PDB file of N, CA and C in Angstrom:
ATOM      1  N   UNK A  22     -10.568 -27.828 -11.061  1.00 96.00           N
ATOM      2  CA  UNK A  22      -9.529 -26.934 -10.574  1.00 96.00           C
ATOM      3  C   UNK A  22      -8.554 -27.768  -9.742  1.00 96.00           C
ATOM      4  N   UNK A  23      -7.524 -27.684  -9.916  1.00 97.00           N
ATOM      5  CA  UNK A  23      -6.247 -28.323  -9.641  1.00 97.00           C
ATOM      6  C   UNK A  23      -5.398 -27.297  -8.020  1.00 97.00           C
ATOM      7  N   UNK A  24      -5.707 -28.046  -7.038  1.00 97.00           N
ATOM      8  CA  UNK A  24      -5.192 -27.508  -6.076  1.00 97.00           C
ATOM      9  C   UNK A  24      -4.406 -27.898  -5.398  1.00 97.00           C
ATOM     10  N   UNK A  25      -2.493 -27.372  -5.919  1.00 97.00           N
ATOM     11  CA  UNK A  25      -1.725 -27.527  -5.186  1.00 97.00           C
ATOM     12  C   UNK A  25      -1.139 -27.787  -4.266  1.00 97.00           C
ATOM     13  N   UNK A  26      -0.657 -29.250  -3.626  1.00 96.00           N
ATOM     14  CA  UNK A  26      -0.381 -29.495  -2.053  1.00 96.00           C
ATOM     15  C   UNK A  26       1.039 -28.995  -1.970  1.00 96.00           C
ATOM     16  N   UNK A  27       1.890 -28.266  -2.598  1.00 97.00           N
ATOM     17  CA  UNK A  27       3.135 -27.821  -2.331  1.00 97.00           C
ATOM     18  C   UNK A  27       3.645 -27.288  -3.160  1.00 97.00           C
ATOM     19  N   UNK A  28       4.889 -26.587  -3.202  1.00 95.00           N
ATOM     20  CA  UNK A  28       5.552 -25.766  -4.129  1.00 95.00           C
ATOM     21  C   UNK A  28       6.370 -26.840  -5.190  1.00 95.00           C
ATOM     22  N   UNK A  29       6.602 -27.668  -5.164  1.00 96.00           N
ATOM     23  CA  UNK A  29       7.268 -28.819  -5.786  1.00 96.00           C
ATOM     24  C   UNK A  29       6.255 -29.350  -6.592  1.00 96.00           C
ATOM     25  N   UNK A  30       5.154 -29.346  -6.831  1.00 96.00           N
ATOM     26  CA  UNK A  30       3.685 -29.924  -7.526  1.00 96.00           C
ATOM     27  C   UNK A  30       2.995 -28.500  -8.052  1.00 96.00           C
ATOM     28  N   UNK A  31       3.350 -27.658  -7.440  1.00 96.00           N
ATOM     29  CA  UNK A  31       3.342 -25.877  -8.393  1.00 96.00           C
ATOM     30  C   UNK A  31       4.188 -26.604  -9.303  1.00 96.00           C
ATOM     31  N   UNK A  32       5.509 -26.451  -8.935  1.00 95.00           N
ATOM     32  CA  UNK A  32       6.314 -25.708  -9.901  1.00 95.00           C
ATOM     33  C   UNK A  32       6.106 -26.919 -10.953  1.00 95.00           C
ATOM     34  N   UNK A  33       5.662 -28.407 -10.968  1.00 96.00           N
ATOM     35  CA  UNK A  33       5.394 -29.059 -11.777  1.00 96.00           C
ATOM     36  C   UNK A  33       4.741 -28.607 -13.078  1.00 96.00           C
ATOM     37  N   UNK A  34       3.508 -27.977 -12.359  1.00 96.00           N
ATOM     38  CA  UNK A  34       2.764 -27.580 -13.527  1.00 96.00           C
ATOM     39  C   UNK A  34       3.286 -26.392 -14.033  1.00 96.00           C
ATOM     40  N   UNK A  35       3.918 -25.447 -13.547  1.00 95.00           N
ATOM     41  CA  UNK A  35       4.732 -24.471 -14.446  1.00 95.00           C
ATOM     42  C   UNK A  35       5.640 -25.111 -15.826  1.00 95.00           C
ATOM     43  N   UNK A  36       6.170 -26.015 -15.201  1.00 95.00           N
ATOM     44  CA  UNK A  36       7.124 -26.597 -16.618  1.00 95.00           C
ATOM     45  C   UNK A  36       6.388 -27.586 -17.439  1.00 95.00           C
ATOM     46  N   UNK A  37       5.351 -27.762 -17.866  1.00 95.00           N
ATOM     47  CA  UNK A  37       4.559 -29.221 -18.335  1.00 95.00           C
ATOM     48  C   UNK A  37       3.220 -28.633 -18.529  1.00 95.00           C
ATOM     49  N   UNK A  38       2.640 -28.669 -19.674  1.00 95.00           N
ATOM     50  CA  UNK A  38       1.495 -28.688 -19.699  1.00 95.00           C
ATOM     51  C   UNK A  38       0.937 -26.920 -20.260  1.00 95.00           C
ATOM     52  N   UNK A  39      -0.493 -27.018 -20.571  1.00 97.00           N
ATOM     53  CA  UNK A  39      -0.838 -25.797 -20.943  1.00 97.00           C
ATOM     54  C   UNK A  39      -1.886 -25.319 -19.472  1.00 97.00           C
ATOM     55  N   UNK A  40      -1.407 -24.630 -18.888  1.00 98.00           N
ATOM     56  CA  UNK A  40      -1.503 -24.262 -17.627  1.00 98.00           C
ATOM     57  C   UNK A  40      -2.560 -22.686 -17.245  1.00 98.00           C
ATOM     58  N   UNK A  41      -3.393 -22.953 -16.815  1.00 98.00           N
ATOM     59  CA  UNK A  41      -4.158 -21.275 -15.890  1.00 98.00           C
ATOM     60  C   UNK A  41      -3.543 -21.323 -14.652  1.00 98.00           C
ATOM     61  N   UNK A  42      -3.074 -20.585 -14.383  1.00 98.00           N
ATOM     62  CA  UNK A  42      -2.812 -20.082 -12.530  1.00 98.00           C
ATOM     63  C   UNK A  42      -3.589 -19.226 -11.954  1.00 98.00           C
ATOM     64  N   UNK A  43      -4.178 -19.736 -11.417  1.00 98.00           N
ATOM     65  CA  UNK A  43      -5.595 -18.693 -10.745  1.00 98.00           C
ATOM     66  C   UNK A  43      -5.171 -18.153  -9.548  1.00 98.00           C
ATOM     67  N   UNK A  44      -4.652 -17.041  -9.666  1.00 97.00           N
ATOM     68  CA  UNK A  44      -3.823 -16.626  -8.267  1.00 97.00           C
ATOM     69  C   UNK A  44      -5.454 -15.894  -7.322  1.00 97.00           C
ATOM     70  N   UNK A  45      -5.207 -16.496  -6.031  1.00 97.00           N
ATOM     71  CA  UNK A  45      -6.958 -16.430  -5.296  1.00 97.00           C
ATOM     72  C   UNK A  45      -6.354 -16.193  -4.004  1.00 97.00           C
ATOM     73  N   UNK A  46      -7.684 -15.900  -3.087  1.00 96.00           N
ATOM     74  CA  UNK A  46      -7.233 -15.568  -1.210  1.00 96.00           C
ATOM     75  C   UNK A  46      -8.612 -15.843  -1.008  1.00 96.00           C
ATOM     76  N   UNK A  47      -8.524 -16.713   0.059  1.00 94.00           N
ATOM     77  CA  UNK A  47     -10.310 -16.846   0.724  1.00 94.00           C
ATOM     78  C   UNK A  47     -11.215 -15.431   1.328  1.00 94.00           C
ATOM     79  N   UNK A  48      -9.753 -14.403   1.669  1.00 96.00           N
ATOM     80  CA  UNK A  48     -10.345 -13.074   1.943  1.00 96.00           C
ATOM     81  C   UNK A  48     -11.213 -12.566   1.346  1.00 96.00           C
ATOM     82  N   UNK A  49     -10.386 -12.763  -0.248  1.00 95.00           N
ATOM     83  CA  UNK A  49     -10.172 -11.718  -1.031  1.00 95.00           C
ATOM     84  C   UNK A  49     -12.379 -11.707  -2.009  1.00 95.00           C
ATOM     85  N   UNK A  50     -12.705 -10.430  -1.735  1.00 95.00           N
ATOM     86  CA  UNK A  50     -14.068 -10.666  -1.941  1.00 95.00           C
ATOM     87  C   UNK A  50     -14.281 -10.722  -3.906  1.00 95.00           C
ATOM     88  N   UNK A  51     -13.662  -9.959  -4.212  1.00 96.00           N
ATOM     89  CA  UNK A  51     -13.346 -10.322  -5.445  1.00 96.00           C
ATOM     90  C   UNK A  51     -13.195 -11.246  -6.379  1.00 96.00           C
ATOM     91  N   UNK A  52     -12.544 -12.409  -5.444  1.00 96.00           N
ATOM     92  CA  UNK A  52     -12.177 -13.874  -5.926  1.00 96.00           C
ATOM     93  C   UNK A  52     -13.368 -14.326  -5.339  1.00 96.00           C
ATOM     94  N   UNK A  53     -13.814 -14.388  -4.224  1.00 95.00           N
ATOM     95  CA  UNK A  53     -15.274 -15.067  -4.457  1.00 95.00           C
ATOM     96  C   UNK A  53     -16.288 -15.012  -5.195  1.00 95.00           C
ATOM     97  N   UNK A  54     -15.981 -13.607  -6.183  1.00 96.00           N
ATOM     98  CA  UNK A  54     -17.164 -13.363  -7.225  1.00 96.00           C
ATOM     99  C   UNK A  54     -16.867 -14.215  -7.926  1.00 96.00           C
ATOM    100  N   UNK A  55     -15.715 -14.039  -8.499  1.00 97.00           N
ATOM    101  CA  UNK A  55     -15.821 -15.264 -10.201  1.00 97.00           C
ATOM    102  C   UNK A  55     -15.420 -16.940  -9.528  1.00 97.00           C
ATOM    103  N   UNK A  56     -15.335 -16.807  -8.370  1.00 96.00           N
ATOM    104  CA  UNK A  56     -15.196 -18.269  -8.389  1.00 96.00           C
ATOM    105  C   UNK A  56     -15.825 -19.140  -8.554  1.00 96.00           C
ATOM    106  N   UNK A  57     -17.612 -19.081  -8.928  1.00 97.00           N
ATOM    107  CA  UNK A  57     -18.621 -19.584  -8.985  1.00 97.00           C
ATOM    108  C   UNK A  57     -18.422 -19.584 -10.447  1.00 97.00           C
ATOM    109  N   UNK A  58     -18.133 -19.180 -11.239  1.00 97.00           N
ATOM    110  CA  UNK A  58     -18.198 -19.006 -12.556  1.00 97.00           C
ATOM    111  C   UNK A  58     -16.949 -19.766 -13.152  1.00 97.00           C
ATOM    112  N   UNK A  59     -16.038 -20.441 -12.160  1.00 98.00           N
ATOM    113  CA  UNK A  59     -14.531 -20.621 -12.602  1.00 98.00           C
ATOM    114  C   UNK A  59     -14.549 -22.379 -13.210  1.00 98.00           C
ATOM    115  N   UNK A  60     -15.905 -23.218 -12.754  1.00 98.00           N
ATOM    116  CA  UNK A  60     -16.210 -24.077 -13.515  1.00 98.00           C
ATOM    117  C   UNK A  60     -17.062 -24.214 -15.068  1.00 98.00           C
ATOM    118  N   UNK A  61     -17.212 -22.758 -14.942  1.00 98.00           N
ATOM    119  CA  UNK A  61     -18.038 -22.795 -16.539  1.00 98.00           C
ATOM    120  C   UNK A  61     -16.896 -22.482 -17.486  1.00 98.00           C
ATOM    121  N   UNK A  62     -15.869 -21.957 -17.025  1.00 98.00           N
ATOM    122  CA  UNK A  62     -14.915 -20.948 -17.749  1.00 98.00           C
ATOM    123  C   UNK A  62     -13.996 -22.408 -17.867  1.00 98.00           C
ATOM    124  N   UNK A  63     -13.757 -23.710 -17.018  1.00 98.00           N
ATOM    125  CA  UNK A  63     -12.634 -24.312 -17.089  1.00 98.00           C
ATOM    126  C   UNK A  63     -13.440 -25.415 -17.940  1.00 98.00           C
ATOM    127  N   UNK A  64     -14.945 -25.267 -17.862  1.00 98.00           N
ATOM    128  CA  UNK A  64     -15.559 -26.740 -19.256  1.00 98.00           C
ATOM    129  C   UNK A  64     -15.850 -25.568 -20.856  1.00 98.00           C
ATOM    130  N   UNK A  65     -15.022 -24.276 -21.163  1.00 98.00           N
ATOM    131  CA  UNK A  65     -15.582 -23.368 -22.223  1.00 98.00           C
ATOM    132  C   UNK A  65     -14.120 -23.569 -22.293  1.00 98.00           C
ATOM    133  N   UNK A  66     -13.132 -24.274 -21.650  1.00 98.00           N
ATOM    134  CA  UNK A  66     -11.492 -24.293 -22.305  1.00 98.00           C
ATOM    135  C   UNK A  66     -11.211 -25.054 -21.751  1.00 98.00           C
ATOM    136  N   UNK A  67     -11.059 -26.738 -22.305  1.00 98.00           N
ATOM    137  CA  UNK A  67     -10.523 -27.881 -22.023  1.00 98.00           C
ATOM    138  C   UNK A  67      -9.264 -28.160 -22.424  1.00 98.00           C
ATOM    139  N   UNK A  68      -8.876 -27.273 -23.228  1.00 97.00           N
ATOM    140  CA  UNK A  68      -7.283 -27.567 -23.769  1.00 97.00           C
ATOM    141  C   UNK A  68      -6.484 -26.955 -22.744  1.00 97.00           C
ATOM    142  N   UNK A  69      -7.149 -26.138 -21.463  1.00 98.00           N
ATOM    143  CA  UNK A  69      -6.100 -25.970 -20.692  1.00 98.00           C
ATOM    144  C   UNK A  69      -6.273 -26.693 -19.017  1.00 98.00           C
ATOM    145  N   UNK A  70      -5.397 -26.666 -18.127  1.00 98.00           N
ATOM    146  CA  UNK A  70      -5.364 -27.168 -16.661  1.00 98.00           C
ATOM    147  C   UNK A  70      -5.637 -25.929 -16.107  1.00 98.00           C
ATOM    148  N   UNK A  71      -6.502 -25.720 -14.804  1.00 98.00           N
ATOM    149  CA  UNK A  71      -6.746 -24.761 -14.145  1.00 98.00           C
ATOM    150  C   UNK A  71      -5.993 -25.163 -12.814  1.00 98.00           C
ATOM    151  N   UNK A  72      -4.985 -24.065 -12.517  1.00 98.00           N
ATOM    152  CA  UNK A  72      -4.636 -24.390 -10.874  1.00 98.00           C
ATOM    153  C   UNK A  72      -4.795 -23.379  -9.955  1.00 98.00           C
ATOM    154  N   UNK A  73      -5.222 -23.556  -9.040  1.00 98.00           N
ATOM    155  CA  UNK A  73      -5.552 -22.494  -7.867  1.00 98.00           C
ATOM    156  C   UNK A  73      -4.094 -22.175  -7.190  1.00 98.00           C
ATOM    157  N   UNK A  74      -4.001 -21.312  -6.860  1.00 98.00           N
ATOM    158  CA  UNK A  74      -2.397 -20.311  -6.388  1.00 98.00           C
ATOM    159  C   UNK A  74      -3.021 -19.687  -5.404  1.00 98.00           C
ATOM    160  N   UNK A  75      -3.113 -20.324  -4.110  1.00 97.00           N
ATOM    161  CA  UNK A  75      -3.062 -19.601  -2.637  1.00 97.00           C
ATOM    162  C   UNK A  75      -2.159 -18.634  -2.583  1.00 97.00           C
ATOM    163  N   UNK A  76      -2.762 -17.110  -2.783  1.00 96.00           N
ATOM    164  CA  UNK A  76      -1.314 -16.049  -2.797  1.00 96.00           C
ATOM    165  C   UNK A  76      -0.697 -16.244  -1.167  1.00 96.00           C
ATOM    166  N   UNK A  77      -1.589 -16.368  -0.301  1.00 96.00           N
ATOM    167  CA  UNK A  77      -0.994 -16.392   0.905  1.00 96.00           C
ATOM    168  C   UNK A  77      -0.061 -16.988   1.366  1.00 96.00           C
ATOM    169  N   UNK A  78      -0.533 -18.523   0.766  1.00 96.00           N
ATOM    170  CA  UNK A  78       0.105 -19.577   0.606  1.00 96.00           C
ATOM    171  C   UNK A  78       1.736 -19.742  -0.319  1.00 96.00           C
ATOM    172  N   UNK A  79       1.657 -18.939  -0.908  1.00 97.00           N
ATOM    173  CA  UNK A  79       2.483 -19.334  -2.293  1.00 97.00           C
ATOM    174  C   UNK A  79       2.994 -18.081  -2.318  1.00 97.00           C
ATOM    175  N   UNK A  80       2.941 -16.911  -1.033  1.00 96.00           N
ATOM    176  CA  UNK A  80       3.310 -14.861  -1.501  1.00 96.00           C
ATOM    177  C   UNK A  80       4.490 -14.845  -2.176  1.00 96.00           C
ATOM    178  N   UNK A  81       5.821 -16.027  -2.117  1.00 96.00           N
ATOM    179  CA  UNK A  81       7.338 -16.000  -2.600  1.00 96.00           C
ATOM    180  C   UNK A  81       6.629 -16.064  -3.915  1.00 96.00           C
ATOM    181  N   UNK A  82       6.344 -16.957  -4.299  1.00 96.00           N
ATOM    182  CA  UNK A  82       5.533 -17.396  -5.721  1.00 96.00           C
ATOM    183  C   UNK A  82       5.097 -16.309  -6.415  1.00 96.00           C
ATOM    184  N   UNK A  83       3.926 -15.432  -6.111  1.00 96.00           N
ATOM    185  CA  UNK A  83       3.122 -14.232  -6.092  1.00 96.00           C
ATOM    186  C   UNK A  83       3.934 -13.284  -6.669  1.00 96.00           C
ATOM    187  N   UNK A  84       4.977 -12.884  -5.684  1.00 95.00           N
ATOM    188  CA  UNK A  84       5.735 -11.882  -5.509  1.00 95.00           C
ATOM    189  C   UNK A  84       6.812 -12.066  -6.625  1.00 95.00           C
ATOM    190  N   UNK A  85       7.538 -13.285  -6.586  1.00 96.00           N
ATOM    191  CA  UNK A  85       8.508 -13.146  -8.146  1.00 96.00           C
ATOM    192  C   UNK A  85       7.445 -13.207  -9.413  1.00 96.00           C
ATOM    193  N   UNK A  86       6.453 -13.396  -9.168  1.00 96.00           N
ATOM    194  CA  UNK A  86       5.477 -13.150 -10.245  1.00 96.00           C
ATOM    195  C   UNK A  86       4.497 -12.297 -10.960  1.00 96.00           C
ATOM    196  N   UNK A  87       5.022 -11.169  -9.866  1.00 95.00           N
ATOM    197  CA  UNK A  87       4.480  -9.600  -9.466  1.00 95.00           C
ATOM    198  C   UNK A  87       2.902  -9.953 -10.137  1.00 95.00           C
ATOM    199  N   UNK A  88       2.504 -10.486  -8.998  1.00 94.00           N
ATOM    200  CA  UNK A  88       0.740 -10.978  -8.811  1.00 94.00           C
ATOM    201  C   UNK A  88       0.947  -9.441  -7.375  1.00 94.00           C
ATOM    202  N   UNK A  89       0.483  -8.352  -7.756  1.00 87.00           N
ATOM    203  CA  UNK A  89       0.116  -8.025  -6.489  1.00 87.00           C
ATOM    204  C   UNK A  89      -1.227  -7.159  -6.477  1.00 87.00           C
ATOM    205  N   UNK A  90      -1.784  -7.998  -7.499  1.00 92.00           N
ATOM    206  CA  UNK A  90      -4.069  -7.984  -7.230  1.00 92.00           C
ATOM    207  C   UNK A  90      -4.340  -9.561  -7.572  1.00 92.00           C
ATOM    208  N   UNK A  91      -5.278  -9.239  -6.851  1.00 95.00           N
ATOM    209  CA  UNK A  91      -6.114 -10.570  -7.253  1.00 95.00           C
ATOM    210  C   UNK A  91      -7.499 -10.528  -7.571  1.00 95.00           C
ATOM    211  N   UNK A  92      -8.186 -11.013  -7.871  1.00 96.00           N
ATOM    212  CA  UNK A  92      -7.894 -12.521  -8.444  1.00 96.00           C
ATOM    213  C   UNK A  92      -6.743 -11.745  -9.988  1.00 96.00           C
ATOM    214  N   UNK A  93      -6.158 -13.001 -10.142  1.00 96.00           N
ATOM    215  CA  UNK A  93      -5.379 -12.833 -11.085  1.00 96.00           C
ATOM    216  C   UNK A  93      -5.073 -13.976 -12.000  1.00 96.00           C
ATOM    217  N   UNK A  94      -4.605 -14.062 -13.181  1.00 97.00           N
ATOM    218  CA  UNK A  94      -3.951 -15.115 -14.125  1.00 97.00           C
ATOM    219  C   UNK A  94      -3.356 -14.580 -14.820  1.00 97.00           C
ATOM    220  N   UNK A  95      -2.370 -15.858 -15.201  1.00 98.00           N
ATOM    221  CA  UNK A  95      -1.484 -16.136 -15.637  1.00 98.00           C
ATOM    222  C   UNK A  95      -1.104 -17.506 -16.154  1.00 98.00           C
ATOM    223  N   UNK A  96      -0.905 -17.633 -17.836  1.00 98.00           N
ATOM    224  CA  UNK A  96      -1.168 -18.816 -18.771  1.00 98.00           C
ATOM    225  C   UNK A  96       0.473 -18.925 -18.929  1.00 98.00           C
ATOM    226  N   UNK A  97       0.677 -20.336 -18.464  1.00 98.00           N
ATOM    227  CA  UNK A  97       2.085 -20.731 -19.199  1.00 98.00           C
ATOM    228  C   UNK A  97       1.671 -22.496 -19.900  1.00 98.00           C
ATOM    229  N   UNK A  98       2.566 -22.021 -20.972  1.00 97.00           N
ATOM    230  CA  UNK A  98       2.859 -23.251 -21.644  1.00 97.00           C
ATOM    231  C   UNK A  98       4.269 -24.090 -21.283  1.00 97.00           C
ATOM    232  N   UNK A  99       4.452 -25.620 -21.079  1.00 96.00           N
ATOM    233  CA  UNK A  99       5.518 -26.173 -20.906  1.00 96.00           C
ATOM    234  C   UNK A  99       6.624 -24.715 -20.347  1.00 96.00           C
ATOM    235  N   UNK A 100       6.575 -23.783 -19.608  1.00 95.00           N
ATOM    236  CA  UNK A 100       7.262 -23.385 -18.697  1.00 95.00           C
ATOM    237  C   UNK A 100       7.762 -21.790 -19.436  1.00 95.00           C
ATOM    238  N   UNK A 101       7.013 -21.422 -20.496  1.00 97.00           N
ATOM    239  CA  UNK A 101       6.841 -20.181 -20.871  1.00 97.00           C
ATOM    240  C   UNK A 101       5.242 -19.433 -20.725  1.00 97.00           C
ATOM    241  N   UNK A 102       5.776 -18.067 -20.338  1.00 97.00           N
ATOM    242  CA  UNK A 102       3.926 -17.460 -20.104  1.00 97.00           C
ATOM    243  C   UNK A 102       3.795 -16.816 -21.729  1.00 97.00           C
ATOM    244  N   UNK A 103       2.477 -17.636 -21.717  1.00 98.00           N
ATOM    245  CA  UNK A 103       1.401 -17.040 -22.614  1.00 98.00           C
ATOM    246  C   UNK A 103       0.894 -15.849 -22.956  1.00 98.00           C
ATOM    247  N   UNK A 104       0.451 -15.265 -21.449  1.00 98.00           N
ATOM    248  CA  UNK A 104      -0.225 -13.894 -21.082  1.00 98.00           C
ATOM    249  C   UNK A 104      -0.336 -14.563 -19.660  1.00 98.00           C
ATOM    250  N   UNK A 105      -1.152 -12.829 -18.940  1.00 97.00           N
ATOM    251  CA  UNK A 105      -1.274 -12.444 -17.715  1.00 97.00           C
ATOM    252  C   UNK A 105      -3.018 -11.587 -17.774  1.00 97.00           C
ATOM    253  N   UNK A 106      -3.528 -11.774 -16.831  1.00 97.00           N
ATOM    254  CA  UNK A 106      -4.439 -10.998 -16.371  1.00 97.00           C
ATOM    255  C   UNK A 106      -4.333 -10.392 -15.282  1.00 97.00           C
ATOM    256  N   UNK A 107      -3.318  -9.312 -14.861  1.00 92.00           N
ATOM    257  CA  UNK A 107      -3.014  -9.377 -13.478  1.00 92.00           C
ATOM    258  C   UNK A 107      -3.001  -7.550 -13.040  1.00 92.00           C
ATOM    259  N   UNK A 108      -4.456  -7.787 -12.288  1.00 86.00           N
ATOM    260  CA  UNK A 108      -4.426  -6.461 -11.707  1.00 86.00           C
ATOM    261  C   UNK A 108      -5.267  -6.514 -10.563  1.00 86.00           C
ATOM    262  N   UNK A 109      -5.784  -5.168  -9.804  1.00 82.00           N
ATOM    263  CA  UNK A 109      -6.115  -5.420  -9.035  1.00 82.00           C
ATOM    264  C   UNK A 109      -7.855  -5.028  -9.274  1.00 82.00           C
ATOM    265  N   UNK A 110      -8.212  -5.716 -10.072  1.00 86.00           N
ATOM    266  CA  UNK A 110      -9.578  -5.010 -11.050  1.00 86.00           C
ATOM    267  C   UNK A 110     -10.182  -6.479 -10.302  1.00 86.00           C
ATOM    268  N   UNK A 111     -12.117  -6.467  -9.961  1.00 91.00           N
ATOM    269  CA  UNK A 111     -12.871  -7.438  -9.961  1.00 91.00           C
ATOM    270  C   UNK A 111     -13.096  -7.255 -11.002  1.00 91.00           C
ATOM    271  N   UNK A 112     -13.105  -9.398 -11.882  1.00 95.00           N
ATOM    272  CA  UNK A 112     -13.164  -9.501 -13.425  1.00 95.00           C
ATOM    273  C   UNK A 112     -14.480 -10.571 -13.428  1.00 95.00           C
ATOM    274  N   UNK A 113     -14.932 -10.330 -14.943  1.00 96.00           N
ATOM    275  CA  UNK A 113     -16.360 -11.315 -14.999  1.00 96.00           C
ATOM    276  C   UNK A 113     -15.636 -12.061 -15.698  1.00 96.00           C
ATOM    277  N   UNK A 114     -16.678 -12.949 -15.709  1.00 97.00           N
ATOM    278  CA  UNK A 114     -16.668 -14.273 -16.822  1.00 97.00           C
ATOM    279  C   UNK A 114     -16.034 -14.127 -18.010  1.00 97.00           C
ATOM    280  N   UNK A 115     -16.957 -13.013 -18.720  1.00 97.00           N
ATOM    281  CA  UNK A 115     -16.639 -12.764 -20.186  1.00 97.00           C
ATOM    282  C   UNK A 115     -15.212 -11.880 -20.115  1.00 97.00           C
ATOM    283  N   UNK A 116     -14.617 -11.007 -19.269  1.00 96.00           N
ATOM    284  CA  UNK A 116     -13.171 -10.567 -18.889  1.00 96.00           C
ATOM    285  C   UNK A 116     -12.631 -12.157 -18.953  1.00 96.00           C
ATOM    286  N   UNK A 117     -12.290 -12.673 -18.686  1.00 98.00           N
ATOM    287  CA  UNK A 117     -11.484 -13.903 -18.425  1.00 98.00           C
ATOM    288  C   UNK A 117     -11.275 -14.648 -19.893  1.00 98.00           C
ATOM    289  N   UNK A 118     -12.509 -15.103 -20.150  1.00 98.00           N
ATOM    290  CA  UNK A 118     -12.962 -15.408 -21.068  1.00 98.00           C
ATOM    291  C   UNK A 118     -12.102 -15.279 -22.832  1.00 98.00           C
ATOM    292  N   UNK A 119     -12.627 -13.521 -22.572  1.00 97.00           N
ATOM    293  CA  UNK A 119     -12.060 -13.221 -23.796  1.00 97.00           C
ATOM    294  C   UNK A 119     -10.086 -13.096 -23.612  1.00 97.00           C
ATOM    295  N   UNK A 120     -10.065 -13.367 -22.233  1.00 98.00           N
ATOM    296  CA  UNK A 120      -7.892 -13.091 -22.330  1.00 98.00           C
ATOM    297  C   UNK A 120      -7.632 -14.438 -22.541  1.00 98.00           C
ATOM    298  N   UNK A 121      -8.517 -15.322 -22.368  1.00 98.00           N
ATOM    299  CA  UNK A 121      -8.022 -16.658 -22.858  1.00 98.00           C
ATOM    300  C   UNK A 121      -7.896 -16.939 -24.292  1.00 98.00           C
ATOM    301  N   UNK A 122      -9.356 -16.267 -24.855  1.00 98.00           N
ATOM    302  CA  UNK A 122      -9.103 -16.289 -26.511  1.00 98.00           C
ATOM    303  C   UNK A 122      -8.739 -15.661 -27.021  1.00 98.00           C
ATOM    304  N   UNK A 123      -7.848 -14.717 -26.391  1.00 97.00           N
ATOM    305  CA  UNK A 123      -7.186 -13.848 -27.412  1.00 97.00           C
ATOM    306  C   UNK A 123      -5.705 -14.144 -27.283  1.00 97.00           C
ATOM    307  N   UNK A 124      -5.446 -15.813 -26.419  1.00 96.00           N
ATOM    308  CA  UNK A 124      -3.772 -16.211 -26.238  1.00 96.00           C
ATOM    309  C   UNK A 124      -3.419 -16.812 -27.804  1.00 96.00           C
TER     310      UNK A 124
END
């Protein structure tokens, strides 16, 4: 998992690359469920980069990205989105899973 030291190294991986945005909050109890699971899910799809998105950190980010649940994703390719998983639902493994294989 790829964790962002600034908005300039975000927005890198927005334009470049086949990209997960794991929009997360250390609060948030939800995101601590699948986060244990977020290394099985990132070696079951190597063709993509996983990056962690501090909503707190990043809320301008979030917010033009109308992330407003978490945990959340969102797949862009070289600087177009793929799909979204974005609600305010706690998701399993196999939820994740299958929105990846069905991009």
């Amino acid at each position: 998992m790829i964790i962002p030291k600034n908005l300039e190294e975000l927005a890198g991986y927005v334009e470049q690359g086949k990209n997960v945005f794991f929009f997360t909050a250390d609060w948030c109890g939800d995101c601590r469920f699948i986060k244990p699971a977020m290394p099985e899910i990132e070696a079951d799809f190597p063709e993509y980069q996983f990056i962690e998105v501090d909503r707190d950190e990043y809320i301008d980010v979030a917010s033009e990205w109308n992330i407003f649940g978490i945990p959340s994703f969102v797949v862009i390719q070289d600087g177009k989105e793929l799909g979204r998983l974005v609600n305010k639902e706690r998701k399993t493994k196999e939820e994740i899973e299958t929105f990846l294989r069905s991009l």
